[in-house]
Structure formats: C-alpha cells, structure tokens
PDB file of C-alpha atoms in Angstrom:
ATOM      1  CA  MET A 243      26.427  -6.520  -3.763  1.00 65.00           C
ATOM      2  CA  SER A 244      27.322  -2.876  -4.298  1.00 74.00           C
ATOM      3  CA  ARG A 245      28.361  -0.494  -1.524  1.00 83.00           C
ATOM      4  CA  ALA A 246      25.300   1.673  -2.094  1.00 77.00           C
ATOM      5  CA  LEU A 247      23.000  -1.308  -1.631  1.00 77.00           C
ATOM      6  CA  LYS A 248      24.798  -2.389   1.514  1.00 82.00           C
ATOM      7  CA  PHE A 249      24.536   1.142   2.891  1.00 87.00           C
ATOM      8  CA  LEU A 250      20.795   1.323   2.114  1.00 81.00           C
ATOM      9  CA  MET A 251      20.219  -2.028   3.786  1.00 83.00           C
ATOM     10  CA  PHE A 252      22.193  -0.914   6.844  1.00 92.00           C
ATOM     11  CA  ILE A 253      20.173   2.312   7.196  1.00 91.00           C
ATOM     12  CA  TYR A 254      16.934   0.378   6.777  1.00 88.00           C
ATOM     13  CA  LEU A 255      17.957  -2.199   9.377  1.00 92.00           C
ATOM     14  CA  VAL A 256      18.890   0.501  11.922  1.00 94.00           C
ATOM     15  CA  VAL A 257      15.563   2.331  11.483  1.00 92.00           C
ATOM     16  CA  PHE A 258      13.578  -0.922  11.582  1.00 92.00           C
ATOM     17  CA  ILE A 259      15.243  -2.159  14.768  1.00 93.00           C
ATOM     18  CA  ALA A 260      15.054   1.274  16.439  1.00 93.00           C
ATOM     19  CA  THR A 261      11.335   1.702  15.735  1.00 91.00           C
ATOM     20  CA  GLY A 262      10.693  -1.876  16.850  1.00 90.00           C
ATOM     21  CA  VAL A 263      12.496  -1.283  20.151  1.00 92.00           C
ATOM     22  CA  PHE A 264      10.620   1.997  20.613  1.00 91.00           C
ATOM     23  CA  MET A 265       7.294   0.205  20.035  1.00 89.00           C
ATOM     24  CA  VAL A 266       8.170  -2.412  22.654  1.00 89.00           C
ATOM     25  CA  LEU A 267       9.036   0.379  25.101  1.00 89.00           C
ATOM     26  CA  ILE A 268       5.790   2.209  24.304  1.00 88.00           C
ATOM     27  CA  VAL A 269       3.617  -0.855  24.813  1.00 87.00           C
ATOM     28  CA  ASN A 270       5.309  -1.736  28.109  1.00 87.00           C
ATOM     29  CA  ALA A 271       5.458   1.808  29.506  1.00 86.00           C
ATOM     30  CA  ASP A 272       3.848   2.669  32.816  1.00 87.00           C
ATOM     31  CA  ASP A 273       3.688   5.700  35.116  1.00 84.00           C
ATOM     32  CA  ALA A 274       7.168   5.055  36.520  1.00 85.00           C
ATOM     33  CA  SER A 275       8.840   5.069  33.080  1.00 85.00           C
ATOM     34  CA  ALA A 276      11.644   7.437  32.199  1.00 87.00           C
ATOM     35  CA  PRO A 277      10.638  10.841  30.792  1.00 87.00           C
ATOM     36  CA  TRP A 278      11.931  10.044  27.319  1.00 87.00           C
ATOM     37  CA  ILE A 279       9.744   6.917  27.240  1.00 86.00           C
ATOM     38  CA  THR A 280       6.664   8.929  28.241  1.00 87.00           C
ATOM     39  CA  LEU A 281       7.556  11.310  25.404  1.00 87.00           C
ATOM     40  CA  LEU A 282       7.545   8.324  23.056  1.00 85.00           C
ATOM     41  CA  VAL A 283       4.203   7.192  24.475  1.00 87.00           C
ATOM     42  CA  ARG A 284       2.677  10.613  23.826  1.00 88.00           C
ATOM     43  CA  ASN A 285       3.995  10.497  20.240  1.00 85.00           C
ATOM     44  CA  HIS A 286       3.374   6.817  19.611  1.00 85.00           C
ATOM     45  CA  GLY A 287       1.563   7.593  16.335  1.00 86.00           C
ATOM     46  CA  ILE A 288       4.730   8.966  14.769  1.00 89.00           C
ATOM     47  CA  VAL A 289       6.842   6.048  15.943  1.00 88.00           C
ATOM     48  CA  PHE A 290       4.265   3.517  14.769  1.00 88.00           C
ATOM     49  CA  ALA A 291       3.950   5.223  11.358  1.00 89.00           C
ATOM     50  CA  TRP A 292       7.716   4.819  10.869  1.00 90.00           C
ATOM     51  CA  HIS A 293       7.482   1.227  12.045  1.00 91.00           C
ATOM     52  CA  LEU A 294       4.626   0.501   9.604  1.00 90.00           C
ATOM     53  CA  ALA A 295       6.656   2.069   6.810  1.00 90.00           C
ATOM     54  CA  CYS A 296       9.559  -0.243   7.689  1.00 90.00           C
ATOM     55  CA  TRP A 297       7.248  -3.268   7.531  1.00 90.00           C
ATOM     56  CA  MET A 298       5.968  -2.118   4.146  1.00 90.00           C
ATOM     57  CA  VAL A 299       9.499  -1.677   2.791  1.00 89.00           C
ATOM     58  CA  LEU A 300      10.356  -5.141   4.138  1.00 89.00           C
ATOM     59  CA  GLY A 301       7.421  -6.468   2.102  1.00 89.00           C
ATOM     60  CA  MET A 302       8.731  -4.692  -0.992  1.00 87.00           C
ATOM     61  CA  PHE A 303      12.223  -6.122  -0.496  1.00 86.00           C
ATOM     62  CA  THR A 304      10.728  -9.565   0.073  1.00 87.00           C
ATOM     63  CA  ASN A 305       8.769  -9.293  -3.179  1.00 87.00           C
ATOM     64  CA  TYR A 306      11.922  -8.269  -5.052  1.00 86.00           C
ATOM     65  CA  TYR A 307      13.896 -11.204  -3.608  1.00 85.00           C
ATOM     66  CA  TRP A 308      10.990 -13.562  -4.328  1.00 87.00           C
ATOM     67  CA  ASP A 309      10.961 -12.554  -7.996  1.00 85.00           C
ATOM     68  CA  LEU A 310      14.757 -12.685  -8.191  1.00 87.00           C
ATOM     69  CA  PHE A 311      14.992 -16.186  -6.739  1.00 87.00           C
ATOM     70  CA  ASN A 312      12.107 -17.465  -8.884  1.00 88.00           C
ATOM     71  CA  GLN A 313      14.107 -16.403 -11.933  1.00 87.00           C
ATOM     72  CA  GLY A 314      16.957 -18.592 -10.719  1.00 87.00           C
ATOM     73  CA  LYS A 315      19.226 -15.686  -9.833  1.00 86.00           C
ATOM     74  CA  GLY A 316      21.152 -15.133  -6.617  1.00 80.00           C
ATOM     75  CA  LEU A 317      21.921 -12.151  -4.418  1.00 76.00           C
ATOM     76  CA  ASP A 318      24.749 -11.117  -6.741  1.00 77.00           C
ATOM     77  CA  ALA A 319      22.144 -10.208  -9.412  1.00 79.00           C
ATOM     78  CA  MET A 320      20.525  -7.536  -7.236  1.00 78.00           C
ATOM     79  CA  GLN A 321      20.340  -4.069  -8.783  1.00 79.00           C
ATOM     80  CA  VAL A 322      19.904  -0.843  -6.819  1.00 77.00           C
ATOM     81  CA  PRO A 323      17.597   0.820  -9.399  1.00 77.00           C
ATOM     82  CA  ARG A 324      15.244  -2.176  -9.301  1.00 78.00           C
ATOM     83  CA  ILE A 325      14.974  -1.827  -5.514  1.00 78.00           C
ATOM     84  CA  LEU A 326      14.491   1.950  -5.657  1.00 79.00           C
ATOM     85  CA  ILE A 327      11.421   1.669  -7.912  1.00 81.00           C
ATOM     86  CA  PRO A 328       9.184   0.299  -5.122  1.00 81.00           C
ATOM     87  CA  LEU A 329      10.578   2.889  -2.722  1.00 81.00           C
ATOM     88  CA  MET A 330       9.466   5.690  -5.037  1.00 83.00           C
ATOM     89  CA  VAL A 331       5.854   4.479  -5.019  1.00 82.00           C
ATOM     90  CA  SER A 332       5.874   3.551  -1.343  1.00 83.00           C
ATOM     91  CA  PRO A 333       3.908   6.638  -0.191  1.00 85.00           C
ATOM     92  CA  PHE A 334       1.011   5.585  -2.425  1.00 84.00           C
ATOM     93  CA  VAL A 335       1.107   2.090  -0.972  1.00 83.00           C
ATOM     94  CA  PHE A 336       1.573   3.307   2.609  1.00 85.00           C
ATOM     95  CA  LEU A 337      -1.188   5.918   2.861  1.00 85.00           C
ATOM     96  CA  PRO A 338      -4.168   3.492   2.709  1.00 84.00           C
ATOM     97  CA  THR A 339      -2.634   1.326   5.434  1.00 84.00           C
ATOM     98  CA  TYR A 340      -1.866   4.328   7.608  1.00 86.00           C
ATOM     99  CA  ASN A 341      -5.368   5.758   7.143  1.00 86.00           C
ATOM    100  CA  LEU A 342      -6.831   2.367   8.014  1.00 85.00           C
ATOM    101  CA  TRP A 343      -4.850   2.407  11.252  1.00 85.00           C
ATOM    102  CA  LEU A 344      -5.932   5.974  12.040  1.00 84.00           C
ATOM    103  CA  ALA A 345      -9.606   5.120  11.494  1.00 86.00           C
ATOM    104  CA  SER A 346      -9.452   1.878  13.482  1.00 84.00           C
ATOM    105  CA  SER A 347     -10.334   1.472  17.115  1.00 80.00           C
ATOM    106  CA  SER A 348      -8.257  -1.717  17.332  1.00 77.00           C
ATOM    107  CA  GLN A 349      -5.289  -1.674  19.662  1.00 75.00           C
ATOM    108  CA  SER A 350      -3.571  -4.513  17.777  1.00 78.00           C
ATOM    109  CA  TYR A 351      -0.262  -3.269  16.445  1.00 82.00           C
ATOM    110  CA  LEU A 352       0.504  -6.700  15.023  1.00 82.00           C
ATOM    111  CA  LEU A 353      -2.555  -6.655  12.748  1.00 85.00           C
ATOM    112  CA  PHE A 354      -1.484  -3.438  11.070  1.00 85.00           C
ATOM    113  CA  SER A 355       2.101  -4.659  10.791  1.00 85.00           C
ATOM    114  CA  VAL A 356       0.857  -7.688   8.863  1.00 86.00           C
ATOM    115  CA  ILE A 357      -1.371  -5.518   6.661  1.00 86.00           C
ATOM    116  CA  SER A 358       1.574  -3.225   5.985  1.00 88.00           C
ATOM    117  CA  ILE A 359       3.973  -6.011   4.991  1.00 87.00           C
ATOM    118  CA  GLN A 360       1.263  -7.500   2.779  1.00 87.00           C
ATOM    119  CA  ALA A 361       0.674  -4.157   1.059  1.00 86.00           C
ATOM    120  CA  GLY A 362       4.417  -3.895   0.479  1.00 85.00           C
ATOM    121  CA  PHE A 363       4.688  -7.416  -0.923  1.00 86.00           C
ATOM    122  CA  PHE A 364       1.804  -6.907  -3.335  1.00 84.00           C
ATOM    123  CA  TRP A 365       2.679  -3.340  -4.343  1.00 79.00           C
ATOM    124  CA  HIS A 366       3.264  -4.308  -7.960  1.00 76.00           C
ATOM    125  CA  ALA A 367      -0.040  -6.168  -8.209  1.00 74.00           C
ATOM    126  CA  LEU A 368      -1.868  -3.132  -6.826  1.00 65.00           C
ATOM    127  CA  PHE A 369      -0.356  -0.816  -9.435  1.00 64.00           C
ATOM    128  CA  THR A 370      -0.872  -3.310 -12.260  1.00 66.00           C
ATOM    129  CA  LYS A 371      -4.551  -3.597 -11.301  1.00 61.00           C
ATOM    130  CA  ALA A 372      -4.901   0.195 -11.097  1.00 55.00           C
ATOM    131  CA  ASP A 373      -3.186   0.595 -14.484  1.00 54.00           C
ATOM    132  CA  GLN A 374      -5.541  -1.922 -16.102  1.00 62.00           C
ATOM    133  CA  THR A 375      -8.520  -0.066 -14.671  1.00 57.00           C
ATOM    134  CA  LEU A 376      -7.255   3.287 -15.930  1.00 54.00           C
ATOM    135  CA  ASN A 377      -6.487   1.986 -19.423  1.00 61.00           C
ATOM    136  CA  LYS A 378      -9.853   0.280 -19.885  1.00 63.00           C
ATOM    137  CA  THR A 379     -12.210   2.195 -22.168  1.00 59.00           C
ATOM    138  CA  ALA A 380     -15.169   3.630 -20.398  1.00 53.00           C
ATOM    139  CA  SER A 381     -18.537   2.001 -21.018  1.00 60.00           C
ATOM    140  CA  ILE A 382     -21.116   4.725 -20.527  1.00 55.00           C
ATOM    141  CA  PRO A 383     -24.694   3.417 -20.643  1.00 60.00           C
ATOM    142  CA  TRP A 384     -26.136   6.807 -21.634  1.00 58.00           C
ATOM    143  CA  THR A 385     -25.343   9.486 -24.151  1.00 57.00           C
ATOM    144  CA  VAL A 386     -25.424  13.253 -24.137  1.00 57.00           C
ATOM    145  CA  ASN A 387     -28.235  14.635 -26.284  1.00 57.00           C
ATOM    146  CA  ASN A 388     -26.821  18.140 -26.731  1.00 57.00           C
ATOM    147  CA  GLY A 389     -29.797  19.857 -25.096  1.00 56.00           C
ATOM    148  CA  THR A 390     -32.528  18.763 -27.508  1.00 57.00           C
ATOM    149  CA  GLY A 391     -34.746  17.383 -24.790  1.00 53.00           C
ATOM    150  CA  ARG A 392     -35.050  14.018 -23.236  1.00 53.00           C
ATOM    151  CA  MET A 393     -36.055  12.184 -26.403  1.00 53.00           C
ATOM    152  CA  SER A 394     -34.132  12.309 -29.609  1.00 50.00           C
ATOM    153  CA  THR A 395     -35.952  13.680 -32.673  1.00 53.00           C
ATOM    154  CA  LYS A 396     -34.688  10.704 -34.643  1.00 53.00           C
ATOM    155  CA  ALA A 397     -36.445   8.160 -32.471  1.00 53.00           C
ATOM    156  CA  ALA A 398     -38.393   5.579 -34.410  1.00 54.00           C
ATOM    157  CA  PRO A 399     -42.180   5.886 -34.189  1.00 57.00           C
ATOM    158  CA  ALA A 400     -43.965   3.266 -32.150  1.00 59.00           C
ATOM    159  CA  ALA A 401     -45.286   0.315 -34.133  1.00 58.00           C
ATOM    160  CA  PRO A 402     -49.095   0.316 -34.512  1.00 61.00           C
ATOM    161  CA  GLN A 403     -50.850  -2.105 -32.220  1.00 65.00           C
ATOM    162  CA  ALA A 404     -53.416  -4.521 -33.597  1.00 61.00           C
ATOM    163  CA  PRO A 405     -56.823  -4.178 -31.960  1.00 63.00           C
ATOM    164  CA  GLN A 406     -57.436  -6.823 -29.349  1.00 68.00           C
ATOM    165  CA  GLU A 407     -60.537  -8.996 -29.551  1.00 65.00           C
ATOM    166  CA  PRO A 408     -62.868  -8.912 -26.587  1.00 65.00           C
ATOM    167  CA  ARG A 409     -63.037 -12.126 -24.597  1.00 60.00           C
TER     168      ARG A 409
END
C-alpha cells in the first residue's frame, strides 16, 4: 500500500471517528453539558452532514474492496486513482441522501447512516443506470407539424362507409 493511500485512510479514519464521537455527544447532551457540547448541539446538522459523508465514503471504499476481492486480488493491488474516482462523484451521490434527511421528520440518525452507506456502495450502479438513461434515444409519441395546423395536409382521406341496412 502506498504512503498516499495510507495517509488518505488515516485522515478518513480520524474524521469518521471524530464525527461519530461528536454525534454520540450531541445525542446524549442535556442542559448541564459543557458549552462546547451545546455548541455542537446547536450545529448538529453540520456535524451529521460530515458523518453522513463519512458513511457514504465508507460505502464507496467497501464497494471498491468488494470488487477487488471478487477479482481474486489482495490489498496490495489497491490503486489510489481507482479510489479517487468515487470520491470525485461523491457530492452527486451525497446530495440526495442529505436532502432526504433535511426533508424528513424522523429523528433516527441510524436510518440515514444506513441509507448513506448504501448510496456509497451502489454509487457505480447509480451512475451506470443514469448513463444508460441518458444514452437511450428518445421515443417521442408526437411530431412537430411546423405550424400548418393540427392536421397534416397529407392525411389520407377517410374511407367511404357502406350504407347500413335498416333492421
């Protein structure tokens, strides 16, 4: 494993543990808590957003390791550029989860942590699905008639109807 990868993993681990500890302090805070904890409680949205982002990145790392191990490779085959690709698209993966949390009235932090790690794990599937949708040719059930009215002038005349016999 390269030094850059070890450094990135160390930074990630520090941020993940710190935001996790802060979330535990926020959830267990009361009126007698220290002033810095009440500051965290007032800004719990920022702390939880960072914590959700850490869960999402954990999902992305897990997906990378899953694919690596399914190919029969070990940790020595890890490549920094292959790990940085999911990190570059992480804002696009994170924003729907964060907006879901903002719009929710649920107080369950665990639910959104699970949703975030799942979004991170399936990031590649989400972008593959979006790419397939974008590359599909559009099937428009109507055409533009260039302003010549509702009916085309080239429409076939109606077939004559045979007179019906009275019953």
